[in-house]
PDB file of C-alpha atoms in Angstrom:
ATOM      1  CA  UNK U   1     -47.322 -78.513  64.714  1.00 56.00           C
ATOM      2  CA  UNK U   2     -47.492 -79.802  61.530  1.00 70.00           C
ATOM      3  CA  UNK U   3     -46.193 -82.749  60.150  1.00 86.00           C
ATOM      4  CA  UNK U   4     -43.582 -83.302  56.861  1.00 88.00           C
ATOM      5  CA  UNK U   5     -46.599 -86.046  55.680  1.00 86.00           C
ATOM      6  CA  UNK U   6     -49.214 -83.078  56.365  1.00 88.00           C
ATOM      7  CA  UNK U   7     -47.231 -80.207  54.673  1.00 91.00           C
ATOM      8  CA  UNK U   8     -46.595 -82.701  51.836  1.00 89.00           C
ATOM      9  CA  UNK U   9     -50.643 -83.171  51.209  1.00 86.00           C
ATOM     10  CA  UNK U  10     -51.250 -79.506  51.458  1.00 90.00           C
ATOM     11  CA  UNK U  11     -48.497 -78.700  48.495  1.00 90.00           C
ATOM     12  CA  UNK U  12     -46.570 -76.661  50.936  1.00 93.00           C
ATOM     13  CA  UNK U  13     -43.187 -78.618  49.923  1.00 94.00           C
ATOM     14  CA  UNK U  14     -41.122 -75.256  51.312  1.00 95.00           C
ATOM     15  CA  UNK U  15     -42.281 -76.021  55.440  1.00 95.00           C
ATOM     16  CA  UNK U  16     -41.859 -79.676  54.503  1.00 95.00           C
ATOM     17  CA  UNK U  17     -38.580 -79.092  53.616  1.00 96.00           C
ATOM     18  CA  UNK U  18     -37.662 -76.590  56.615  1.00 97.00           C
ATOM     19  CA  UNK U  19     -37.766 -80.269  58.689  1.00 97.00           C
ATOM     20  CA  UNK U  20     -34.699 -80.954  57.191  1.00 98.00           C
ATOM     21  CA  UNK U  21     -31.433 -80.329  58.040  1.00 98.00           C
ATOM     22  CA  UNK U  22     -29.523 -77.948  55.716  1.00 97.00           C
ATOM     23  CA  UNK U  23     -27.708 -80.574  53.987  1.00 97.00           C
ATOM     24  CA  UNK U  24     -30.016 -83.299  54.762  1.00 98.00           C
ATOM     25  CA  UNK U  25     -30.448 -86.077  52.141  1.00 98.00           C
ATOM     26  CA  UNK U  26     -33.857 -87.376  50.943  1.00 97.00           C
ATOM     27  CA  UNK U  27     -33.972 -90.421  49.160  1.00 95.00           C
ATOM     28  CA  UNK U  28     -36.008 -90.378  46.113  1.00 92.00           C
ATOM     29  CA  UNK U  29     -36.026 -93.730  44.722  1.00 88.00           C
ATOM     30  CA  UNK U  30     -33.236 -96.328  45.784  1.00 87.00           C
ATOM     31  CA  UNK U  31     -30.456 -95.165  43.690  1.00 89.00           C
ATOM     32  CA  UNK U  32     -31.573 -91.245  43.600  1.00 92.00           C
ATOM     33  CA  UNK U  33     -31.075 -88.929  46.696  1.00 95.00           C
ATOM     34  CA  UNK U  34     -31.959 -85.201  46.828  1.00 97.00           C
ATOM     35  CA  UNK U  35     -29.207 -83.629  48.634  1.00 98.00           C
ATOM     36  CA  UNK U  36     -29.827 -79.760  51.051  1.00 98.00           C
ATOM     37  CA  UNK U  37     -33.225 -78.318  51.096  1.00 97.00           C
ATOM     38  CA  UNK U  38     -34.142 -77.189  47.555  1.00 97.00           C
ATOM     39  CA  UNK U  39     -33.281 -80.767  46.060  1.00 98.00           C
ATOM     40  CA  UNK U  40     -35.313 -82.057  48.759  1.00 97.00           C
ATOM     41  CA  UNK U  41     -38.072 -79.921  48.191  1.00 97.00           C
ATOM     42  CA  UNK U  42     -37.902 -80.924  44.557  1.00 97.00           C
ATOM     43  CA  UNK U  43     -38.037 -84.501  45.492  1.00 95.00           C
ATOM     44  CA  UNK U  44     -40.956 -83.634  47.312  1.00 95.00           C
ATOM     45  CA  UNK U  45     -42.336 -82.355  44.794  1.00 95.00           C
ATOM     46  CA  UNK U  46     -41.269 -84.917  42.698  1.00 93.00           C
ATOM     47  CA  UNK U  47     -42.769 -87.581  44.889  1.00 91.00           C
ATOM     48  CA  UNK U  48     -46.390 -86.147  45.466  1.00 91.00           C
ATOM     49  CA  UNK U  49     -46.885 -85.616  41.337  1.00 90.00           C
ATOM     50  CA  UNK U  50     -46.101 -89.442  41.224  1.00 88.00           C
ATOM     51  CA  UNK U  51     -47.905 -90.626  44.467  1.00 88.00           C
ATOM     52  CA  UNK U  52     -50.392 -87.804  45.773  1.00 87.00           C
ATOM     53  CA  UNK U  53     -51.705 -89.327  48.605  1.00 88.00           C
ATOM     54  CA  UNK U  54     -49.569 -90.537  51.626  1.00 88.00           C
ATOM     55  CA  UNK U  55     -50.050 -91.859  54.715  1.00 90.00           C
ATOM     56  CA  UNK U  56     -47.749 -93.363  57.526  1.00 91.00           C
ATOM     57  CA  UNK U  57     -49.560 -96.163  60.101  1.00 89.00           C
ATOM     58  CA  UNK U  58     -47.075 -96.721  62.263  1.00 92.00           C
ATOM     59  CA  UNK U  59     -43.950 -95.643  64.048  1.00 93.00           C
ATOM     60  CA  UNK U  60     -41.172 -96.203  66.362  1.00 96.00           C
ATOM     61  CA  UNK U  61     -38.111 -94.359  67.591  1.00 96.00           C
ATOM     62  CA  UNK U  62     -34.705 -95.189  69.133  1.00 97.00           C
ATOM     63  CA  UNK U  63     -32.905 -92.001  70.540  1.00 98.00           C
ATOM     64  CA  UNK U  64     -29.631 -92.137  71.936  1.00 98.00           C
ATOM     65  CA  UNK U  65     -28.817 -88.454  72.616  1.00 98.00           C
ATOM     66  CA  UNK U  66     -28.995 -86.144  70.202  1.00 98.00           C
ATOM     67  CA  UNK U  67     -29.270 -88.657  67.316  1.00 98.00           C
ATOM     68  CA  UNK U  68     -32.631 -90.700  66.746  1.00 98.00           C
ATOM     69  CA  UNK U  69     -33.663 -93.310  64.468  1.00 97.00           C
ATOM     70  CA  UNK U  70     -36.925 -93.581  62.934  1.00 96.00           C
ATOM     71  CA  UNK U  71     -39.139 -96.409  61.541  1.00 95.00           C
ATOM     72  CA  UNK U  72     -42.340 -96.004  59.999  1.00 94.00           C
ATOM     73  CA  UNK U  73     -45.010 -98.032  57.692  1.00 95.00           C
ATOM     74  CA  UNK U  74     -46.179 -96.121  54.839  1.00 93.00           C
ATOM     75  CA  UNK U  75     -48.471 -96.497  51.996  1.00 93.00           C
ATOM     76  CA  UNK U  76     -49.070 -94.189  48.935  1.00 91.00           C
ATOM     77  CA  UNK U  77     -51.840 -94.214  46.633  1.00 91.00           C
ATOM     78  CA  UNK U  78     -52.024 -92.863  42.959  1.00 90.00           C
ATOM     79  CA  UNK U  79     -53.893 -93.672  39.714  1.00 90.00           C
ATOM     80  CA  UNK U  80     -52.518 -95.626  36.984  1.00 88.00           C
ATOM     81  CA  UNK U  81     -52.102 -95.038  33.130  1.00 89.00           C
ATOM     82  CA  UNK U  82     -55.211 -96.915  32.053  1.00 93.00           C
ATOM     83  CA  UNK U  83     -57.087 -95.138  35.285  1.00 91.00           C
ATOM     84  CA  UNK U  84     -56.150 -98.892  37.836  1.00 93.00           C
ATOM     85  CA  UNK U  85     -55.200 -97.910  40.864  1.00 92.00           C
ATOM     86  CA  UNK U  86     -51.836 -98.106  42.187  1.00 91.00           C
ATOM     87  CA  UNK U  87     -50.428 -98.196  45.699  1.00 92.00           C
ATOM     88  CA  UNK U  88     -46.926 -98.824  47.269  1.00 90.00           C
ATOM     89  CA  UNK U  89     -45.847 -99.022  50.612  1.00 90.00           C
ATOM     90  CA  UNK U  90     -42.947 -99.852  52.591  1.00 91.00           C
ATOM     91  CA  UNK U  91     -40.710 -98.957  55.496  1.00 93.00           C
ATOM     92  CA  UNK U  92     -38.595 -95.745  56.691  1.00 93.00           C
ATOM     93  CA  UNK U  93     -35.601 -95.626  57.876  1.00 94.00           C
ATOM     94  CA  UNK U  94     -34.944 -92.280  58.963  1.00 96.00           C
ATOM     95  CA  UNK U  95     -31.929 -90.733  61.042  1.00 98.00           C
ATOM     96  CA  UNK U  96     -32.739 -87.564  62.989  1.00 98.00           C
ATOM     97  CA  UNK U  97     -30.836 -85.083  64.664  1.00 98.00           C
ATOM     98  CA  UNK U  98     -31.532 -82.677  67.683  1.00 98.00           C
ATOM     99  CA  UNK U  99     -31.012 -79.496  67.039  1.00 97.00           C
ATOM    100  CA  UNK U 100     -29.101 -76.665  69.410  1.00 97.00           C
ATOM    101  CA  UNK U 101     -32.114 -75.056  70.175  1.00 97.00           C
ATOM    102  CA  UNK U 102     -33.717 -78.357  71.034  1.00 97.00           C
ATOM    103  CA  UNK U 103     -35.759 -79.021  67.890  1.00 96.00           C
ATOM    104  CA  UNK U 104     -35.271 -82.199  66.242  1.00 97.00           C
ATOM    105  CA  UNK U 105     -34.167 -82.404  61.770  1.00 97.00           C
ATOM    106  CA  UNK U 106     -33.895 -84.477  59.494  1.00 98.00           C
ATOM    107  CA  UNK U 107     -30.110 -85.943  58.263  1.00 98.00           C
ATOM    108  CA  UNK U 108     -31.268 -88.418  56.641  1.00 97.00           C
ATOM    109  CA  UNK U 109     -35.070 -89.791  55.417  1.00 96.00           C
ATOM    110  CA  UNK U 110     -35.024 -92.942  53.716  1.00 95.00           C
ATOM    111  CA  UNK U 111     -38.720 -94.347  53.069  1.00 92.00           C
ATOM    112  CA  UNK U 112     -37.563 -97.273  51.159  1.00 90.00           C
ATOM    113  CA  UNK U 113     -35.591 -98.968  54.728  1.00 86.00           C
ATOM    114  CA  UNK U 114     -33.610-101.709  54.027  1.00 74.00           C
ATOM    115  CA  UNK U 115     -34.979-102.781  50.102  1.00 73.00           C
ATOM    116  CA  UNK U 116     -32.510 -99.373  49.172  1.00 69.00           C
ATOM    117  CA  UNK U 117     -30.549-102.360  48.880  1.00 67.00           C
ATOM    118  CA  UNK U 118     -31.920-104.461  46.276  1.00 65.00           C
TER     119      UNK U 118
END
């Protein structure tokens, strides 16, 4: 089974975006959030044009029930205007839900963590 990070590499932004639930929110940057599966697909998008290569290095996951939460390390890598390149990183913090028939969505997938506050 592929991964959202995978299907996000390959350009195929429409399986990426099946992870999520139907009104799941993605956000973007700290104060934009793609809301239900075509804006999240377009943040997806979005994302990949800015930063095409992505990679998470670690991760860790509290379930209690049907809910989970979801940490992860990421980086991203890209090339600058003047051809320098660029790379960001930070943490997830991602909230999860189990699905009726047992597979696990996305509600909620926040790769900035806690600095969405700043």
């Amino acid at each position: 089974m592929a991964t959202i990070v995978a299907l996000r590499q390959q350009g195929k932004m429409d399986e990426a975006a099946a992870y999520f639930e139907e009104d799941g929110v993605l956000v973007i940057q700290p104060d934009s959030h793609a809301v239900g599966r075509a804006a999240i697909k377009e943040g997806l998008v979005a994302m990949s044009k800015v930063f095409p290569v992505f990679h998470i290095s670690e991760r860790t996951v509290v379930q209690a029930g049907s809910i989970a939460l979801h940490h992860s390390r990421w980086s991203a890598q890209s090339v600058g205007e003047k051809g320098e390149p660029v790379e960001v990183g930070g943490l997830t913090s991602d909230v999860l839900r189990q699905q009726p028939d047992g597979s696990w969505k996305v509600a909620v997938d926040n790769p900035w963590g806690g600095s969405i506050l700043d």
